[in-house]
Amino acid sequence: MEEKLANINMSIARNAEKHYELYRKMQENIDGCIKCNLCLSVCPVFKATGGSGYAGPRHLSAELLRHLLEFAPLVYDSSYLCTVCRHCEFVCPGNVNTPVAVLFLRRLLDSLKPPYKPAKDVSKGLETLVKLGNPYNTPPELKGEWLEEIDGKEGGKAKVLGWVGCTSSIRLPELAQGFYESMKKILGEDFTVLGSREWCCGKPAFLLGGIEAARILAEESNKRIAETGANIIVTPCPACYSAFKYEQREIYGVNPPSENILHFTEYIHDLMDKGRIYFKENSGNELPRKIIYHDPCELGRGVGIYDEPRDILSAIPGIEVLEFDDVRQDSVCCGGGGGMWGIYPEISMSVARLKVKEALRKGAEAVVSACPACMLNFKYTVLTYDLPVKVLDISQIVAKALSEKK
Amino acid sequence: MIKVETEVLVIGRGMAGVMAASTLAKNGVDVTIVAKSYGTTALSSGCLDILGYIPEVQGVAQPPFSGFKYLVVSNRNHPYLIAGEGDPKKAEDIIREAFDSLPEQIKNLHVGSVENNSWVLTSFGTLRPTAFVQKPLEPAIITGEKESILLTGIKGLFELNPVFASSIAMKDLKSRSLGYVKVKPAYVSIRSLEGAQYLAIPLVSTVLEEDEEFDEFKKELVKLAKRENPDTILLPSIFSTPNLVEKMKELEDACKCRIGEVPTPPESASGLRLQRALNNVCSTLGIKVFHATDLKPEVENGIVKRIVGTRRTLLFTEARKIVFEAEKYVLATGDLIGEGITCDVDEELNVAFRETVFDLPLYIPEGPIATTDPFNPAGQNFSKIGINVNSEMQPVDSAGRVVYENLFAAGSIIGHYDYNAEKCGMGVAITTGYKAAKSILSRR
Ligand SMILES: Cc1cc2nc3c(=O)[nH]c(=O)nc-3n(C[C@H](O)[C@H](O)[C@H](O)COP(=O)(O)OP(=O)(O)OC[C@H]3O[C@@H](n4cnc5c(N)ncnc54)[C@H](O)[C@@H]3O)c2cc1C
Ligand code: SF4
Ligand code: SF4
C-alpha cells in the first residue's frame, strides 16, 4: 500500500509541470477559506453522510491543500462524494470553489490512472459510457423504446430537434413522452427526435473526470445531430443543455451543434410570451392541484434559469405553485447530481427524502422539477421510503395542460 | 454573454444590500442584486445591534441612543452621524425610520426595540447588549429577574462549551450584581452523531429534522429538565429551519421550562435564519439576485456606465460574462469578511487594502491594524477600514469630493466604525442601506 501511494505521488510529481497552471489556481482557490462553515450548512452530502466519510467542502479543501502533491486515500475517496451542486461555491465568502476542486481531482484520477483505486472506481463506467453512448450500460438500440408506447417516430429531417437525454430516454420514459408530446402538439412535422440514435452529450464523462471521453462523446453526438438538419435544439435536460451551450466549447474544445440551444422551459416560455400557446384549466383529474417546484442545480445555479419554469407552472389555471424554504440560487440540491446517483444512490436518496418531507409538510401533492436527474432521484426516493407524493417533470405537466385554443 | 438592464443595481446580498434593495423595490424602483456569495450577515448571530458600547470612552450605551452624546465627541465620522448630517437627533430619527421600514420578514424574526438594549448571554458566557434578538434567542436575555439557567452544550460540538461559558457567565453576572441569576453547565448528546468525525451545527440541525431523532433529543432534554428543574435551558444556535424553530415550542411544553438559543459563533442557525429571511424578502418583492464574481466597472465622465462580471464555469476555463447596466448603483459589499475589501500582501510583506469593485479610496486608521487581543474592548483598527461617504451615502475621496455621481454605498463597506467593539453592525447596515435608498428615491 505504502509503495503504491509512493508511486502515485511520483507520477503526480512527474505530471506536476503539465498541471502546474491548474495546481496554482487550485492553491489560490483553496487558500481563501476563512473556516466559516457556511459551506457545511448547505452541502447535501456532508449532511447526508452524518459527518463521517465526507468531510464537506471546508475540510475537503483543506485536505486538498495539504495533499495537493501527495494524495491521501481520504481525498481520493471523497472525490466522488460531491453532487457538483455548486451550492458551497455560491455561499462561500472566501471564494473557495470546491466543485471545481473535486472535478480537478476526478480529472487527475482519470488521467493518472493511479494504481490505488478509490473506494468507488469509475474507470470501467467511463469505458462503457464511451462504447454505448449512455451511462446506464444500456444497448443503444433500446434508447428509443419509450417512443413505442405513444406511437412516436424517430429520425428524419426537421427544423427543431428534441434532445431527450440518456436519463429520460432510458430511465424515465414518462418524461421523454411528456416532452415529445408537448413538442409535437406545438410543432407537428417540424419536430423530431433521434430516439435510438441519440448519443451521450459528454456531460457525465466530464463530471466523472473524463475530459477526453467527454470530447469523443460530444463529437459523436454532434455528428448525429447534424444528420437531422435541425438548427434549433430543445432539451428537457439541464445537463445536456449546459454541455451543448457552454461546456463543449469551453471545456472539451468541440464546436457545438448549433447556436440555438434551448431548455424546454425557455422554449415554452418564449411561445407563451408570444401568445402562441394556451393552457387549459386543470380539473384536478389529470394533474395535481398543489405542486412544489424544485430548482435543479444544473438549471438554476448552473445556467441561471429560475423564472421560466415558475412562470409556466403559474400560468396553468387550477395549479397552485408552492415554494420550498430555500429557492432559486439558494435551493438545496436533491442529492442526485454530479454522478452521485450512479455511485452512491443511498446518499442521493437520503438527501432527497428531506426535501420530499418538506414538500409534504407544505401540503404539496407533487414535487415538480425541470431536470431528469432530479426526477429520477425523487422518484426512487418516494418509492424507497414509501412517501405519499407524486413526482413529475414540468414537461409532463405541459403536455397535459396544452390546449388547442384560448 | 448575458446583459441585465435595471434601474438600480445593488452589489451585495447582506443586510445592507437587501435593506437598500427592498426599500427601493417597495417604492416601485426596478432593482436587481448581484453578489458573489453570502457575506458577514450570514455568519452573524443575527441580532440587530444599534449601539452597545462607545470604545473610545469605554462607555455603555443604554438605551442605544444615549451613546450618541459620546459619539459626537469621539467619532464625528461615524456612519450614523454621517447619515444624520452630523446631527445626533437627525441620526436617531433616521435610525428609527430605517428600523420602522424593515421588511416584515425581518421584523417577524425578531423581538426588541430601538429604544432599549437587552443583555444577552452568549456562547462564550459573556453578556452582550443588543436592541433586537431573534425570537429563538429571547430566553437568553438576562432580564434581571431571578432565574436558573442551564447552559447546555451538545457533546462533540465545540461551538458551545458550557463548563467554560458558565464559569465566565457567573463571574460576569456577579460583577453586575446579578449573582442571584444562576448559570449551570449541562450536556446532551445526539446519539447518531456520537461517532461523527466532523461535527458541526449544520449536521445537528439536519439530524433533528428526523422525527425519531428529534424525539430522542426531546427525551434527553426532558430528563435533564426533570433532574435540574431549571427556568431556562439554553442551547447553541442549532434550529436552522423554520420547521425546527416551530418545534422548539414542543420542547418547551415537554420540558416545562423555557428553551432558547444563545448567540453562537459561525455557522450558527441564527445567522442562516437572517440570511434566509433576506433571501425571502428578495423573492417576495420580485428582486432578482444574480451570482457573479470579478465585478469590474466601466466608467465614463464620472458616471458608472455598466458593471461587467464573470459567471464561473466548472473548470478554470474562459469564463462566461455578464453585464449589468443601471442608472444608479449601490455598493453594499461588506468589509474584509464579506470581501468588499481585500488585503493584498506583496513579496516584501507590505500590506495593502483595496476596495474590490471600484477601487475606491479607503479610510485606513493610523497605528497598528490589529492588536493581539481579539476581545480588546477598544476594538481593532482593521474593522474601521472602509470607504468615506457623504450624508447622501455617496462615496467621496479624502477631499470630500463625490467619486461617481450615480454610485451610493451602504453597510460595512463604509469605514470609521468597529461593529464588534461598538455592537452596531446591523444597525449601520440597516440605516445606511435605508439612507442610500432614500437618496436614490429623492433623485428620481
Ligand atoms: C461572527 C460575527 C457575528 C456578528 N454578529 C452580529 C450580530 O449579532 N448583530 C449585529 O448587529 N452585527 C453582527 N455582526 C456584524 C454584522 O454581521 C455586519 O456588520 C453586517 O452583516 C454587515 O452587513 P453588510 O450587508 O454590510 O455586509 P455583508 O453581509 O458582508 O454582505 C456583503 C455582500 O457583498 C458581496 N460582495 C462582497 N464583495 C463583492 C464583490 N467584489 N463582488 C460581488 N459581491 C461582493 C458578498 O458576497 C455579500 O453578499 C457580526 C459579525 C461577525 C463577523
Ligand atoms: S464557506 Fe468557504 S470560507 Fe467558509 S469554511 Fe467553507 S470553504 Fe471555507
Ligand atoms: S458542490 Fe454541492 S455536494 Fe459538492 S461539496 Fe459543494 S455543496 Fe457539497
PDB file of N, CA and C in Angstrom, chain A residues 77-138:
ATOM      1  N   ASP A  77     -11.073   9.107  -1.889  1.00  0.00           N
ATOM      2  CA  ASP A  77     -12.392   8.557  -1.631  1.00  0.00           C
ATOM      3  C   ASP A  77     -13.455   9.647  -1.618  1.00  0.00           C
ATOM      4  N   SER A  78     -13.064  10.824  -1.175  1.00  0.00           N
ATOM      5  CA  SER A  78     -14.044  11.910  -1.140  1.00  0.00           C
ATOM      6  C   SER A  78     -14.374  12.430  -2.523  1.00  0.00           C
ATOM      7  N   SER A  79     -13.494  12.160  -3.473  1.00  0.00           N
ATOM      8  CA  SER A  79     -13.612  12.912  -4.712  1.00  0.00           C
ATOM      9  C   SER A  79     -14.864  12.566  -5.518  1.00  0.00           C
ATOM     10  N   TYR A  80     -15.478  11.409  -5.261  1.00  0.00           N
ATOM     11  CA  TYR A  80     -16.734  11.139  -5.971  1.00  0.00           C
ATOM     12  C   TYR A  80     -17.945  11.410  -5.083  1.00  0.00           C
ATOM     13  N   LEU A  81     -17.681  11.948  -3.898  1.00  0.00           N
ATOM     14  CA  LEU A  81     -18.781  12.239  -2.971  1.00  0.00           C
ATOM     15  C   LEU A  81     -19.172  13.708  -3.059  1.00  0.00           C
ATOM     16  N   CYS A  82     -19.568  14.139  -4.219  1.00  0.00           N
ATOM     17  CA  CYS A  82     -19.961  15.536  -4.366  1.00  0.00           C
ATOM     18  C   CYS A  82     -20.938  15.570  -5.508  1.00  0.00           C
ATOM     19  N   THR A  83     -22.049  16.254  -5.331  1.00  0.00           N
ATOM     20  CA  THR A  83     -23.051  16.274  -6.398  1.00  0.00           C
ATOM     21  C   THR A  83     -22.785  17.403  -7.395  1.00  0.00           C
ATOM     22  N   VAL A  84     -21.682  18.122  -7.197  1.00  0.00           N
ATOM     23  CA  VAL A  84     -21.371  19.269  -8.055  1.00  0.00           C
ATOM     24  C   VAL A  84     -22.571  20.220  -8.120  1.00  0.00           C
ATOM     25  N   CYS A  85     -23.239  20.379  -6.982  1.00  0.00           N
ATOM     26  CA  CYS A  85     -24.431  21.225  -6.958  1.00  0.00           C
ATOM     27  C   CYS A  85     -24.053  22.703  -6.901  1.00  0.00           C
ATOM     28  N   ARG A  86     -22.807  22.989  -6.564  1.00  0.00           N
ATOM     29  CA  ARG A  86     -22.251  24.341  -6.550  1.00  0.00           C
ATOM     30  C   ARG A  86     -22.850  25.247  -5.465  1.00  0.00           C
ATOM     31  N   HIS A  87     -23.568  24.651  -4.550  1.00  0.00           N
ATOM     32  CA  HIS A  87     -24.168  25.494  -3.509  1.00  0.00           C
ATOM     33  C   HIS A  87     -23.078  26.102  -2.625  1.00  0.00           C
ATOM     34  N   CYS A  88     -22.079  25.293  -2.284  1.00  0.00           N
ATOM     35  CA  CYS A  88     -20.999  25.797  -1.423  1.00  0.00           C
ATOM     36  C   CYS A  88     -20.282  26.963  -2.106  1.00  0.00           C
ATOM     37  N   GLU A  89     -20.070  26.817  -3.396  1.00  0.00           N
ATOM     38  CA  GLU A  89     -19.384  27.875  -4.146  1.00  0.00           C
ATOM     39  C   GLU A  89     -20.196  29.173  -4.087  1.00  0.00           C
ATOM     40  N   PHE A  90     -21.510  29.060  -4.162  1.00  0.00           N
ATOM     41  CA  PHE A  90     -22.366  30.242  -4.194  1.00  0.00           C
ATOM     42  C   PHE A  90     -22.471  30.944  -2.849  1.00  0.00           C
ATOM     43  N   VAL A  91     -22.201  30.242  -1.742  1.00  0.00           N
ATOM     44  CA  VAL A  91     -22.288  30.912  -0.440  1.00  0.00           C
ATOM     45  C   VAL A  91     -20.921  31.289   0.115  1.00  0.00           C
ATOM     46  N   CYS A  92     -19.842  30.735  -0.423  1.00  0.00           N
ATOM     47  CA  CYS A  92     -18.537  30.851   0.228  1.00  0.00           C
ATOM     48  C   CYS A  92     -17.971  32.270   0.176  1.00  0.00           C
ATOM     49  N   PRO A  93     -17.824  32.916   1.341  1.00  0.00           N
ATOM     50  CA  PRO A  93     -17.267  34.268   1.353  1.00  0.00           C
ATOM     51  C   PRO A  93     -15.804  34.277   0.914  1.00  0.00           C
ATOM     52  N   GLY A  94     -15.120  33.148   1.042  1.00  0.00           N
ATOM     53  CA  GLY A  94     -13.691  33.096   0.720  1.00  0.00           C
ATOM     54  C   GLY A  94     -13.401  32.703  -0.715  1.00  0.00           C
ATOM     55  N   ASN A  95     -14.435  32.643  -1.553  1.00  0.00           N
ATOM     56  CA  ASN A  95     -14.250  32.294  -2.963  1.00  0.00           C
ATOM     57  C   ASN A  95     -13.679  30.911  -3.194  1.00  0.00           C
ATOM     58  N   VAL A  96     -13.822  30.027  -2.239  1.00  0.00           N
ATOM     59  CA  VAL A  96     -13.351  28.658  -2.456  1.00  0.00           C
ATOM     60  C   VAL A  96     -14.336  27.963  -3.375  1.00  0.00           C
ATOM     61  N   ASN A  97     -13.805  27.322  -4.392  1.00  0.00           N
ATOM     62  CA  ASN A  97     -14.673  26.663  -5.349  1.00  0.00           C
ATOM     63  C   ASN A  97     -14.471  25.157  -5.235  1.00  0.00           C
ATOM     64  N   THR A  98     -15.172  24.559  -4.284  1.00  0.00           N
ATOM     65  CA  THR A  98     -14.973  23.133  -4.047  1.00  0.00           C
ATOM     66  C   THR A  98     -15.373  22.257  -5.236  1.00  0.00           C
ATOM     67  N   PRO A  99     -16.511  22.521  -5.892  1.00  0.00           N
ATOM     68  CA  PRO A  99     -16.823  21.642  -7.030  1.00  0.00           C
ATOM     69  C   PRO A  99     -15.721  21.630  -8.081  1.00  0.00           C
ATOM     70  N   VAL A 100     -15.097  22.762  -8.304  1.00  0.00           N
ATOM     71  CA  VAL A 100     -14.003  22.780  -9.264  1.00  0.00           C
ATOM     72  C   VAL A 100     -12.842  21.930  -8.748  1.00  0.00           C
ATOM     73  N   ALA A 101     -12.604  22.017  -7.445  1.00  0.00           N
ATOM     74  CA  ALA A 101     -11.534  21.212  -6.859  1.00  0.00           C
ATOM     75  C   ALA A 101     -11.832  19.731  -7.022  1.00  0.00           C
ATOM     76  N   VAL A 102     -13.089  19.384  -6.801  1.00  0.00           N
ATOM     77  CA  VAL A 102     -13.497  17.989  -6.910  1.00  0.00           C
ATOM     78  C   VAL A 102     -13.338  17.494  -8.350  1.00  0.00           C
ATOM     79  N   LEU A 103     -13.791  18.319  -9.292  1.00  0.00           N
ATOM     80  CA  LEU A 103     -13.685  17.906 -10.689  1.00  0.00           C
ATOM     81  C   LEU A 103     -12.220  17.803 -11.117  1.00  0.00           C
ATOM     82  N   PHE A 104     -11.416  18.661 -10.552  1.00  0.00           N
ATOM     83  CA  PHE A 104      -9.982  18.638 -10.832  1.00  0.00           C
ATOM     84  C   PHE A 104      -9.386  17.311 -10.355  1.00  0.00           C
ATOM     85  N   LEU A 105      -9.779  16.929  -9.157  1.00  0.00           N
ATOM     86  CA  LEU A 105      -9.301  15.654  -8.606  1.00  0.00           C
ATOM     87  C   LEU A 105      -9.739  14.482  -9.475  1.00  0.00           C
ATOM     88  N   ARG A 106     -10.997  14.516  -9.866  1.00  0.00           N
ATOM     89  CA  ARG A 106     -11.525  13.422 -10.680  1.00  0.00           C
ATOM     90  C   ARG A 106     -10.759  13.351 -11.996  1.00  0.00           C
ATOM     91  N   ARG A 107     -10.438  14.522 -12.498  1.00  0.00           N
ATOM     92  CA  ARG A 107      -9.727  14.580 -13.752  1.00  0.00           C
ATOM     93  C   ARG A 107      -8.330  13.990 -13.582  1.00  0.00           C
ATOM     94  N   LEU A 108      -7.692  14.314 -12.469  1.00  0.00           N
ATOM     95  CA  LEU A 108      -6.372  13.747 -12.199  1.00  0.00           C
ATOM     96  C   LEU A 108      -6.462  12.241 -12.081  1.00  0.00           C
ATOM     97  N   LEU A 109      -7.471  11.769 -11.362  1.00  0.00           N
ATOM     98  CA  LEU A 109      -7.628  10.332 -11.182  1.00  0.00           C
ATOM     99  C   LEU A 109      -7.767   9.658 -12.535  1.00  0.00           C
ATOM    100  N   ASP A 110      -8.489  10.317 -13.442  1.00  0.00           N
ATOM    101  CA  ASP A 110      -8.681   9.733 -14.766  1.00  0.00           C
ATOM    102  C   ASP A 110      -7.396   9.759 -15.567  1.00  0.00           C
ATOM    103  N   SER A 111      -6.689  10.886 -15.509  1.00  0.00           N
ATOM    104  CA  SER A 111      -5.531  10.974 -16.405  1.00  0.00           C
ATOM    105  C   SER A 111      -4.306  10.249 -15.844  1.00  0.00           C
ATOM    106  N   LEU A 112      -4.211  10.121 -14.517  1.00  0.00           N
ATOM    107  CA  LEU A 112      -3.008   9.488 -13.953  1.00  0.00           C
ATOM    108  C   LEU A 112      -3.150   7.983 -13.809  1.00  0.00           C
ATOM    109  N   LYS A 113      -4.392   7.511 -13.879  1.00  0.00           N
ATOM    110  CA  LYS A 113      -4.646   6.080 -13.699  1.00  0.00           C
ATOM    111  C   LYS A 113      -3.820   5.521 -12.541  1.00  0.00           C
ATOM    112  N   PRO A 114      -4.041   6.004 -11.343  1.00  0.00           N
ATOM    113  CA  PRO A 114      -3.211   5.564 -10.225  1.00  0.00           C
ATOM    114  C   PRO A 114      -3.447   4.094  -9.897  1.00  0.00           C
ATOM    115  N   PRO A 115      -2.421   3.439  -9.390  1.00  0.00           N
ATOM    116  CA  PRO A 115      -2.588   2.030  -9.018  1.00  0.00           C
ATOM    117  C   PRO A 115      -3.538   1.872  -7.824  1.00  0.00           C
ATOM    118  N   TYR A 116      -3.609   2.895  -7.004  1.00  0.00           N
ATOM    119  CA  TYR A 116      -4.531   2.820  -5.878  1.00  0.00           C
ATOM    120  C   TYR A 116      -5.914   3.212  -6.358  1.00  0.00           C
ATOM    121  N   LYS A 117      -6.870   2.330  -6.150  1.00  0.00           N
ATOM    122  CA  LYS A 117      -8.225   2.632  -6.608  1.00  0.00           C
ATOM    123  C   LYS A 117      -9.008   3.300  -5.482  1.00  0.00           C
ATOM    124  N   PRO A 118      -9.710   4.366  -5.795  1.00  0.00           N
ATOM    125  CA  PRO A 118     -10.568   4.959  -4.768  1.00  0.00           C
ATOM    126  C   PRO A 118     -11.716   4.004  -4.424  1.00  0.00           C
ATOM    127  N   ALA A 119     -12.392   4.293  -3.330  1.00  0.00           N
ATOM    128  CA  ALA A 119     -13.464   3.408  -2.852  1.00  0.00           C
ATOM    129  C   ALA A 119     -14.407   3.008  -3.982  1.00  0.00           C
ATOM    130  N   LYS A 120     -14.742   3.957  -4.829  1.00  0.00           N
ATOM    131  CA  LYS A 120     -15.562   3.624  -5.984  1.00  0.00           C
ATOM    132  C   LYS A 120     -14.740   3.939  -7.225  1.00  0.00           C
ATOM    133  N   ASP A 121     -14.594   2.927  -8.045  1.00  0.00           N
ATOM    134  CA  ASP A 121     -13.788   3.116  -9.244  1.00  0.00           C
ATOM    135  C   ASP A 121     -14.714   3.421 -10.413  1.00  0.00           C
ATOM    136  N   VAL A 122     -14.498   4.541 -11.066  1.00  0.00           N
ATOM    137  CA  VAL A 122     -15.399   4.886 -12.166  1.00  0.00           C
ATOM    138  C   VAL A 122     -14.782   4.614 -13.533  1.00  0.00           C
ATOM    139  N   SER A 123     -13.551   4.078 -13.563  1.00  0.00           N
ATOM    140  CA  SER A 123     -12.894   3.973 -14.873  1.00  0.00           C
ATOM    141  C   SER A 123     -13.637   3.009 -15.803  1.00  0.00           C
ATOM    142  N   LYS A 124     -14.171   1.919 -15.235  1.00  0.00           N
ATOM    143  CA  LYS A 124     -14.966   0.977 -16.051  1.00  0.00           C
ATOM    144  C   LYS A 124     -16.191   1.697 -16.608  1.00  0.00           C
ATOM    145  N   GLY A 125     -16.829   2.460 -15.736  1.00  0.00           N
ATOM    146  CA  GLY A 125     -18.033   3.192 -16.118  1.00  0.00           C
ATOM    147  C   GLY A 125     -17.752   4.121 -17.291  1.00  0.00           C
ATOM    148  N   LEU A 126     -16.606   4.772 -17.248  1.00  0.00           N
ATOM    149  CA  LEU A 126     -16.255   5.679 -18.337  1.00  0.00           C
ATOM    150  C   LEU A 126     -16.055   4.917 -19.642  1.00  0.00           C
ATOM    151  N   GLU A 127     -15.463   3.724 -19.529  1.00  0.00           N
ATOM    152  CA  GLU A 127     -15.241   2.924 -20.745  1.00  0.00           C
ATOM    153  C   GLU A 127     -16.558   2.554 -21.405  1.00  0.00           C
ATOM    154  N   THR A 128     -17.509   2.012 -20.607  1.00  0.00           N
ATOM    155  CA  THR A 128     -18.777   1.615 -21.230  1.00  0.00           C
ATOM    156  C   THR A 128     -19.549   2.827 -21.714  1.00  0.00           C
ATOM    157  N   LEU A 129     -19.384   3.937 -21.020  1.00  0.00           N
ATOM    158  CA  LEU A 129     -20.056   5.166 -21.441  1.00  0.00           C
ATOM    159  C   LEU A 129     -19.644   5.531 -22.867  1.00  0.00           C
ATOM    160  N   VAL A 130     -18.367   5.445 -23.146  1.00  0.00           N
ATOM    161  CA  VAL A 130     -17.888   5.798 -24.478  1.00  0.00           C
ATOM    162  C   VAL A 130     -18.356   4.766 -25.507  1.00  0.00           C
ATOM    163  N   LYS A 131     -18.401   3.518 -25.076  1.00  0.00           N
ATOM    164  CA  LYS A 131     -18.778   2.463 -26.012  1.00  0.00           C
ATOM    165  C   LYS A 131     -20.270   2.508 -26.349  1.00  0.00           C
ATOM    166  N   LEU A 132     -21.097   2.694 -25.326  1.00  0.00           N
ATOM    167  CA  LEU A 132     -22.541   2.580 -25.535  1.00  0.00           C
ATOM    168  C   LEU A 132     -23.229   3.916 -25.753  1.00  0.00           C
ATOM    169  N   GLY A 133     -22.548   5.003 -25.425  1.00  0.00           N
ATOM    170  CA  GLY A 133     -23.166   6.320 -25.622  1.00  0.00           C
ATOM    171  C   GLY A 133     -24.218   6.635 -24.592  1.00  0.00           C
ATOM    172  N   ASN A 134     -24.206   5.937 -23.460  1.00  0.00           N
ATOM    173  CA  ASN A 134     -25.080   6.295 -22.338  1.00  0.00           C
ATOM    174  C   ASN A 134     -24.466   5.765 -21.057  1.00  0.00           C
ATOM    175  N   PRO A 135     -24.790   6.415 -19.934  1.00  0.00           N
ATOM    176  CA  PRO A 135     -24.152   5.998 -18.674  1.00  0.00           C
ATOM    177  C   PRO A 135     -24.908   4.883 -17.962  1.00  0.00           C
ATOM    178  N   TYR A 136     -25.929   4.289 -18.610  1.00  0.00           N
ATOM    179  CA  TYR A 136     -26.752   3.301 -17.908  1.00  0.00           C
ATOM    180  C   TYR A 136     -26.470   1.885 -18.381  1.00  0.00           C
ATOM    181  N   ASN A 137     -25.359   1.691 -19.088  1.00  0.00           N
ATOM    182  CA  ASN A 137     -24.986   0.360 -19.530  1.00  0.00           C
ATOM    183  C   ASN A 137     -26.106  -0.296 -20.337  1.00  0.00           C
ATOM    184  N   THR A 138     -26.780   0.490 -21.129  1.00  0.00           N
ATOM    185  CA  THR A 138     -27.929   0.008 -21.897  1.00  0.00           C
ATOM    186  C   THR A 138     -27.554  -0.060 -23.374  1.00  0.00           C
TER     187      THR A 138
END
